[in-house]
C-alpha positions as MATLAB code, in Angstrom:
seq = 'XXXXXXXXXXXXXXXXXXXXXXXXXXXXXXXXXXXXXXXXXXXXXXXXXXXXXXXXXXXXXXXXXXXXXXXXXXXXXXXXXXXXXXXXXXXXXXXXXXXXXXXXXXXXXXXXXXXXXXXXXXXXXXXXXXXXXXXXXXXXXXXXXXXXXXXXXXXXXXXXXXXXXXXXXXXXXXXXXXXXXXXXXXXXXXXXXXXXXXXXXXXXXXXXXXXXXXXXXXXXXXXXXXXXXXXXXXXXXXXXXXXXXXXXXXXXXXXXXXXXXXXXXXXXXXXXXXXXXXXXXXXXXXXXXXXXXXXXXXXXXXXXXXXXXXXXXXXXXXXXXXXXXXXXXXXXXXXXXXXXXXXXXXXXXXXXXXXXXXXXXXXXXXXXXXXXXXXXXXXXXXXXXXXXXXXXXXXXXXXXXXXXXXX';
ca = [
     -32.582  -31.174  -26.594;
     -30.858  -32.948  -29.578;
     -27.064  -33.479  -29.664;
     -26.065  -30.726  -31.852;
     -27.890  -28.643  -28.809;
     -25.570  -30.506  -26.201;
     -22.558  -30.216  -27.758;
     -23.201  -26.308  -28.154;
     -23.591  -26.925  -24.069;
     -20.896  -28.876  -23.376;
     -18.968  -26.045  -24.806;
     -19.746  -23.700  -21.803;
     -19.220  -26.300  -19.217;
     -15.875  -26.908  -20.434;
     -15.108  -23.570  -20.044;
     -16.579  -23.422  -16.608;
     -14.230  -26.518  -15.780;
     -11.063  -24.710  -16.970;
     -11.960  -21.545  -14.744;
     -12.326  -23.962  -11.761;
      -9.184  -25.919  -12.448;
      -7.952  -21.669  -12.661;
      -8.971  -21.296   -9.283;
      -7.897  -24.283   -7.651;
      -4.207  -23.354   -9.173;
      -4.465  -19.785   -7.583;
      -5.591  -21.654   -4.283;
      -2.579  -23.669   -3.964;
      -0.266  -20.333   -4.684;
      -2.173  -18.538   -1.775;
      -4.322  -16.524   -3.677;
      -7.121  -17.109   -1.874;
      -9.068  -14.321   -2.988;
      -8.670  -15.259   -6.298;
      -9.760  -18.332   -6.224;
     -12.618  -17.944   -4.170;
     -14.399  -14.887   -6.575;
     -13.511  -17.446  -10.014;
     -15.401  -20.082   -7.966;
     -18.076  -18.214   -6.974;
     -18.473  -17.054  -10.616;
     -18.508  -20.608  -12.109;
     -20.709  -22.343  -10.124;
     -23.117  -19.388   -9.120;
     -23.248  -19.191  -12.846;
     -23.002  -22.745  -13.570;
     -25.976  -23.991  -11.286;
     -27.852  -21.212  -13.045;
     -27.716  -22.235  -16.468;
     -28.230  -26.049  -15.305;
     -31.438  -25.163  -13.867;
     -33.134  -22.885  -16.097;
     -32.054  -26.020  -18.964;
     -34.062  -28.066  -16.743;
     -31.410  -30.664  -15.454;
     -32.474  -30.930  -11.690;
     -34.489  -33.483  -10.642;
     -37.642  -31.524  -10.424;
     -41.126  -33.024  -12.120;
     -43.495  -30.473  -11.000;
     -43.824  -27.757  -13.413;
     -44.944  -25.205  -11.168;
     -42.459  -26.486   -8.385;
     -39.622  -26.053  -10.932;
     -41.184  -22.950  -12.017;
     -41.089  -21.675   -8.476;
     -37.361  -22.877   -7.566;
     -36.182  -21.678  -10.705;
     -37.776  -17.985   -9.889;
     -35.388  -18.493   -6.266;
     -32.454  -19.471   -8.244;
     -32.489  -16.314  -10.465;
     -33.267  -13.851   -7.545;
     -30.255  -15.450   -5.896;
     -27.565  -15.814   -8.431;
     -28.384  -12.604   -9.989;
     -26.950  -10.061   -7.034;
     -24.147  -12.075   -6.749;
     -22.802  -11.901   -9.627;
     -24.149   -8.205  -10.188;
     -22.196   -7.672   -6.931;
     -19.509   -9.424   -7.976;
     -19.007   -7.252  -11.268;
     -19.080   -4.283   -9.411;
     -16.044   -5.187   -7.565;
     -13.991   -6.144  -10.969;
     -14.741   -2.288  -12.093;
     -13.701   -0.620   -9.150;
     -17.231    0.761   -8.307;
     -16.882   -0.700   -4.733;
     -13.817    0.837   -3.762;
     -15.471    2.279   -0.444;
     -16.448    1.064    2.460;
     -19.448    2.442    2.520;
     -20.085    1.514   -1.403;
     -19.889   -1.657   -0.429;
     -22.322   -1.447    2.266;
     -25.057    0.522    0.351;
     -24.635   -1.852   -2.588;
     -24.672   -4.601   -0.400;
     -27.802   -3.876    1.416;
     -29.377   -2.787   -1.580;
     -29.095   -6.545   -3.094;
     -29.717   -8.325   -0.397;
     -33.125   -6.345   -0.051;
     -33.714   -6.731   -3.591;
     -33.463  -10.774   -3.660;
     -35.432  -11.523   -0.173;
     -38.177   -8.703   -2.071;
     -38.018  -10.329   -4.803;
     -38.503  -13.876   -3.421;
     -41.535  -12.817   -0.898;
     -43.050  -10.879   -3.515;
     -42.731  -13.964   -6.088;
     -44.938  -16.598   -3.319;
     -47.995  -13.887   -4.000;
     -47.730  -14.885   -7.257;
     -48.369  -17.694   -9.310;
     -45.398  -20.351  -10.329;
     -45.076  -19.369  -13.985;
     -45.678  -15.349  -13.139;
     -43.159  -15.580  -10.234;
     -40.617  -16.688  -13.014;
     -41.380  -13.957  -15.586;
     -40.751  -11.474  -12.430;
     -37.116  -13.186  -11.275;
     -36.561  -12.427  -14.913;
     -37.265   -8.953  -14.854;
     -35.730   -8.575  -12.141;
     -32.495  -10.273  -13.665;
     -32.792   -7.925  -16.654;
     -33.068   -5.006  -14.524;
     -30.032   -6.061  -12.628;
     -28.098   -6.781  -16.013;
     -29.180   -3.327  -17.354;
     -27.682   -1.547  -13.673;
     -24.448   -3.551  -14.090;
     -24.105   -2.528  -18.026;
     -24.056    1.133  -17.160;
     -21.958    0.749  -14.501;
     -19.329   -0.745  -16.271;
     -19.992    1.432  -19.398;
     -19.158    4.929  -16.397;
     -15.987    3.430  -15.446;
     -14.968    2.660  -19.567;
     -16.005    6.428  -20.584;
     -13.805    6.992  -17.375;
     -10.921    5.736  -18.836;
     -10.864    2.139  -17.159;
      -9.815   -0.265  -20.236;
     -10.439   -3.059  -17.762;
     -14.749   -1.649  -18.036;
     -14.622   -2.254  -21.426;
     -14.022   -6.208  -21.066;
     -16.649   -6.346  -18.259;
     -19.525   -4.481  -20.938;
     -18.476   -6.782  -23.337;
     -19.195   -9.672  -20.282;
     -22.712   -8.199  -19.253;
     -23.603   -8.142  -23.346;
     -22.858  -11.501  -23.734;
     -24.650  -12.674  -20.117;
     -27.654  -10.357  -21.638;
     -28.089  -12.639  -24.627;
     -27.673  -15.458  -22.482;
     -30.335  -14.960  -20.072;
     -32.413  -13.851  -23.230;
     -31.751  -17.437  -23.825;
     -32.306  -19.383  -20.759;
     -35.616  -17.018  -20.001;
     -36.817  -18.588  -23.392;
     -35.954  -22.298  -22.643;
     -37.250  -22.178  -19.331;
     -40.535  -20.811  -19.916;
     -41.167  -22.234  -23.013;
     -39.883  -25.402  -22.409;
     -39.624  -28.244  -25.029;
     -40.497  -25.819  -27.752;
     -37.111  -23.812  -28.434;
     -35.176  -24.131  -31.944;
     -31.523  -25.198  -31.867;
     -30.908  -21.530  -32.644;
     -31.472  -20.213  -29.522;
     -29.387  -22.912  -27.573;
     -26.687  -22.174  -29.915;
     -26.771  -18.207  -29.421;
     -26.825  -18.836  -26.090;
     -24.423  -21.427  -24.963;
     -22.161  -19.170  -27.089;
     -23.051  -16.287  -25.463;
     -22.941  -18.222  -22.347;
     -18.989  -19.260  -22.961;
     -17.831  -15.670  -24.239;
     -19.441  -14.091  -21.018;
     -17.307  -16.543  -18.345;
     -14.297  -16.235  -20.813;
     -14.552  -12.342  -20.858;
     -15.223  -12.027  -17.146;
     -12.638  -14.520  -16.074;
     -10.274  -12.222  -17.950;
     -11.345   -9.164  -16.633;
     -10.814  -10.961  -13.440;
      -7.750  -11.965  -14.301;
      -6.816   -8.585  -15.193;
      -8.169   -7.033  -12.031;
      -6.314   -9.399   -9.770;
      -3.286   -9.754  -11.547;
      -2.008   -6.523   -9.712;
      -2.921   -8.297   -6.718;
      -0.401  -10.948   -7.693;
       2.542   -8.554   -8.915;
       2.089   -6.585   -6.052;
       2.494   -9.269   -3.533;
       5.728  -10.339   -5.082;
       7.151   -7.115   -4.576;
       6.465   -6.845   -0.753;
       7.733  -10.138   -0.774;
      11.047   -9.286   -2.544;
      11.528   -6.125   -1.898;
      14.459   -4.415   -3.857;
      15.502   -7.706   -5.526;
      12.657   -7.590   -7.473;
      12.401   -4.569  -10.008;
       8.799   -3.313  -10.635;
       9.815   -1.352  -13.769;
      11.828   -2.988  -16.382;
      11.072   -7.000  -14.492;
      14.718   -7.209  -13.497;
      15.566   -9.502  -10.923;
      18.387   -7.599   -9.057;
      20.069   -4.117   -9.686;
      23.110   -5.692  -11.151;
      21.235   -6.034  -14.796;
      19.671   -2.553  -14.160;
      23.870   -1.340  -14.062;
      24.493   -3.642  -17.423;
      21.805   -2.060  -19.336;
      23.451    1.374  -18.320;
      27.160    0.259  -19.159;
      25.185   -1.097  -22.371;
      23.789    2.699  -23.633;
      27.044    4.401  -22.189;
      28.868    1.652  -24.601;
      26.633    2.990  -27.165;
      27.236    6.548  -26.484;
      30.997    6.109  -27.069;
      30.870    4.048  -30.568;
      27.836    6.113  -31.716;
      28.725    9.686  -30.384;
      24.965   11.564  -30.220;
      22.830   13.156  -27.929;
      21.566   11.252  -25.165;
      18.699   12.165  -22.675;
      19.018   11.140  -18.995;
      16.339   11.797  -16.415;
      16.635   10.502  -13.120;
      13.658   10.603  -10.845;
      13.933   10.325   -6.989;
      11.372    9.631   -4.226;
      12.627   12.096   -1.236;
      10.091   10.454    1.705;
      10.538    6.867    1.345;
      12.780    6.841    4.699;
      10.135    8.560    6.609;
       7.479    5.633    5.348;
       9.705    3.272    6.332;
      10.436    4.527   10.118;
       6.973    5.089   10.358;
       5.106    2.041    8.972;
       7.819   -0.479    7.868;
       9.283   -1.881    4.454;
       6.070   -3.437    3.245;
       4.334    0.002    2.592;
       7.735    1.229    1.473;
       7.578   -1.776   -1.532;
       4.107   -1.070   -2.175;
       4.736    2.385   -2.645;
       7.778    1.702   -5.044;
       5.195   -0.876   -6.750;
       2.504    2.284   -7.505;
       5.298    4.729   -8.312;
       7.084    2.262  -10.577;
       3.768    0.782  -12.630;
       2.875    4.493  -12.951;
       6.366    5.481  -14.522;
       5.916    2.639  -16.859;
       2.467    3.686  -18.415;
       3.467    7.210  -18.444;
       6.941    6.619  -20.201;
       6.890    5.515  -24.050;
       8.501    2.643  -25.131;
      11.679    4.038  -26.933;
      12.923    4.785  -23.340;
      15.172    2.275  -21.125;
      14.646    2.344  -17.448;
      16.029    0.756  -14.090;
      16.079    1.279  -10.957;
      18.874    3.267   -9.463;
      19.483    2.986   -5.758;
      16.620    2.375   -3.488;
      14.318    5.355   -3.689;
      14.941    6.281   -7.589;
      14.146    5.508  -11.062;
      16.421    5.718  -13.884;
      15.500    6.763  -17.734;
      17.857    7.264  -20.845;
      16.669    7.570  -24.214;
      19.508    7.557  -26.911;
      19.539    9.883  -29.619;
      17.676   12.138  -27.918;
      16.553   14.905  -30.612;
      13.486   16.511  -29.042;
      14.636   18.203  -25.393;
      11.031   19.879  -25.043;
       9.353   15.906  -25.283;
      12.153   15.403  -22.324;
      10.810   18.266  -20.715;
       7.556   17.668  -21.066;
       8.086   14.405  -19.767;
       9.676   15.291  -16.940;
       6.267   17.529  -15.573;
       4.260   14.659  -16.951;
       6.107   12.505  -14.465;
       5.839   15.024  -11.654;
       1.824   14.747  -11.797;
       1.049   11.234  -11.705;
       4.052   10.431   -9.543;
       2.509   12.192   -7.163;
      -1.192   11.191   -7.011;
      -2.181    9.917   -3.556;
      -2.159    6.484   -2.930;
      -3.381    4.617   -0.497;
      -0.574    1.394    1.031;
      -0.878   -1.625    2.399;
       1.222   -2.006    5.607;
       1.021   -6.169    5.670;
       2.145   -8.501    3.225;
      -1.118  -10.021    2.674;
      -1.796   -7.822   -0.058;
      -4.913   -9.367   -1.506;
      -6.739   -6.989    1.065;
      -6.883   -4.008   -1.419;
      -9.533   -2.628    0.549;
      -7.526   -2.278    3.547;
      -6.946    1.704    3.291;
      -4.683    1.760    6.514;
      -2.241    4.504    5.264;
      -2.824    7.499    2.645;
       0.352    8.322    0.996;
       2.014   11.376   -1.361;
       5.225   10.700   -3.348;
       7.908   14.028   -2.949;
       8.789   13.951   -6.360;
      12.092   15.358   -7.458;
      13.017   14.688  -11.437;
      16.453   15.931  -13.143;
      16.854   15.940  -16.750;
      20.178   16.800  -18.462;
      21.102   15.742  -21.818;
      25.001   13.926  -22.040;
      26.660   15.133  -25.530;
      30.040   14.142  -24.629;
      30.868   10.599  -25.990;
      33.745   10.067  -23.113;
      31.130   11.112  -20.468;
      31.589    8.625  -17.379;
      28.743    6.795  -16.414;
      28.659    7.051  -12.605;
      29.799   11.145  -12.894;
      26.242   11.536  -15.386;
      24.337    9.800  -12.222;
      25.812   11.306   -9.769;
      25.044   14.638  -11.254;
      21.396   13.630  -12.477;
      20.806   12.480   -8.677;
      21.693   15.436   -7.104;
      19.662   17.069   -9.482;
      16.862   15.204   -8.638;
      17.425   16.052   -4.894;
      17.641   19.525   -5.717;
      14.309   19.605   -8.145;
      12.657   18.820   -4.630;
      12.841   22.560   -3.280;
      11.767   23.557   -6.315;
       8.076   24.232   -7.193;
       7.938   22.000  -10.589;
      10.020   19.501   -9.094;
      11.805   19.440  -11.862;
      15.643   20.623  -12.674;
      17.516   20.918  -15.450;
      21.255   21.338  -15.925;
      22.371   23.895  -17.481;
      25.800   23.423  -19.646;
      26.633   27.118  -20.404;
      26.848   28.145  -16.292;
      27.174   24.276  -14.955;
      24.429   23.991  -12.416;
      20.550   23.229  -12.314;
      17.985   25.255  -13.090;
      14.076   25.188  -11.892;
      11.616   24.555  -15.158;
       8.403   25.373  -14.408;
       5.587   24.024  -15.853;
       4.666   26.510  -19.147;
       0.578   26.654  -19.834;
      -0.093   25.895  -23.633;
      -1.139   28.533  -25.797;
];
């Protein structure tokens, strides 16, 4: 290997560096998890690459040949495993254990069925076997993108790149001494954009983890929708577009959303499944609402959202239903704060979703009479079969909207 070759090298073992030094910093912040699966990545994937370059102290051709065959049938579930996890495809228990057993039984097959062979054919079967494994984890991650996971699409751009790579390293290691400085530029290249793009789908995956236990830490101090620290900001920005109101007289849209059986989850199971559950509710308000709208918290078991200028009451409307039916998708809560353990599904829990929507015209309206109004409108929307109320200026009181099919 010349030194055009090892700097091309170097390249991906600086980046598997960084994404230990990455773990180590999650380590000391007690995100064990974390750390432990960027490890396991780096070095699994590390040792790999060393020893299909040839860089353990290993003579013997066919010895090497042999080892080298163990390595891949070893590395290869792991990591396949290991992907699985960062697109949700292991959500289950018992996904987990199928998968799980399936691996394991592939690798010690693989390995007994290698020593029948001879050194170099043992090899070209880990290989195949690697492929195969690479081809089951691309269209596993490719089902979860065309299911609407954006986080899938980083992970098949990950498994492309590791494709290339063990193109690569198959190459080098069976034809060894022979290989252009092509092919250990393509793949050390490919090598580095696969660890970058999996340590940020990891990143991505586990960030949640991270959020989420920062809000069962906090608890209502922290704000999970607009990253306020403490409900006094969340009452400046409203004093803010109620200011706004008065020197720019217009129509503005208020929607307040409430969460009627928070109470019960907390007498039941305690004020860590009551912050997780304001965590889910709250992320899924803020991918459902668009960005012209200003939110906040408001009280402990509501959301707030005003939009100024508000020209379109059917988007409000609409809005409001589209609210209704992801608020209340199941979800399933952590009752601990060690909230790394996603896979603990202890409790299975429905939001009672009540939203009220009126729109504020008059540019003296008081601030605290247009809440106090839009929460008991919220409470009210509860008994309704939308779950959604509007009030009505002409009689002065709230009306039901139910949901109207499209044409």
């Amino acid at each position: 290997m010349d030194k055009l070759a090892f700097g091309f090298w170097g390249c991906y073992f600086g980046t598997t560096a960084l994404m230990l030094a990455g773990s180590v910093v999650a380590f000391t912040r007690s995100l064990h998890r974390i750390a432990f699966n960027a490890v396991l990545s780096a070095t699994a994937s590390g040792f790999f690459v060393l020893a299909f370059l040839g860089a353990l102290p290993i003579s013997d051709e066919d010895t090497l040949a042999r080892f080298l065959a163990h390595v891949a049938m070893g590395v290869s579930p792991l990591l396949a495993y290991q992907l699985f996890s960062i697109v949700g495809a292991l959500a289950s228990l018992k996904a987990r254990q199928h998968t799980l057993q399936a691996l394991t039984a592939l690798a010690i097959g693989g390995v007994a069925l290698s020593w029948l062979l001879p050194a170099i054919q043992a090899l070209a079967l880990s290989v195949g076997v690697v492929c195969l494994l690479s081809l089951a984890a691309l269209g596993v991650a490719l089902r979860s993108a065309y299911r609407g996971d954006r986080l899938a699409w980083v992970a098949v751009a990950g498994v492309f790149f590791m494709m290339i790579a063990i193109a690569g390293l198959s190459w080098i290691a069976l034809v060894r001494g022979q290989v252009p400085l092509q092919v250990h530029a393509v793949t050390a290249l490919a090598g580095t954009a696969y660890l970058s793009t999996m340590g940020a789908a990891m990143w991505a995956r586990y960030s949640y983890l991270i959020e989420l236990k920062q809000v069962m830490a906090h608890g209502p101090s922290y704000d999970p929708v607009t990253r306020m620290l403490s409900h006094t900001e969340t009452g400046q920005m409203i004093g803010g577009v109620f200011k706004h109101q008065r020197d720019e007289p217009g129509v503005m849209g208020v929607m307040v959303v409430s969460l009627g059986n928070l109470y019960a989850l907390e007498k039941l199971h305690g004020m860590a499944a009551v912050n997780h559950a304001l965590f889910v509710c709250a992320g899924r308000l803020r991918r459902t609402v668009p960005a012209h709208m200003e939110m906040g918290r408001l009280s402990a078991d509501g959301f707030l959202l005003l939009v100024r200028h508000c020209s379109d009451s059917g988007q409000l409307i609409w809005l409001a239903h589209q609210l209704v039916a992801r608020l209340s998708k199941p979800v399933v809560l952590n009752t601990s704060l060690d909230a790394v353990r996603r896979e603990s599904e202890q409790i299975r829990w429905q939001a009672e979703i009540g939203v009220g929507v009126l729109l504020v015209s008059d540019p003296a309206a008081n601030a605290s009479g247009v809440l106090t109004i839009g929460r008991a409108m919220s409470h009210t929307a509860m008994s309704y079969v939308s779950r959604v109320a509007w009030f009505d200026e002409v009689c002065g009181e709230a009306v039901e909207l139910p949901v109207l099919e499209s044409s």
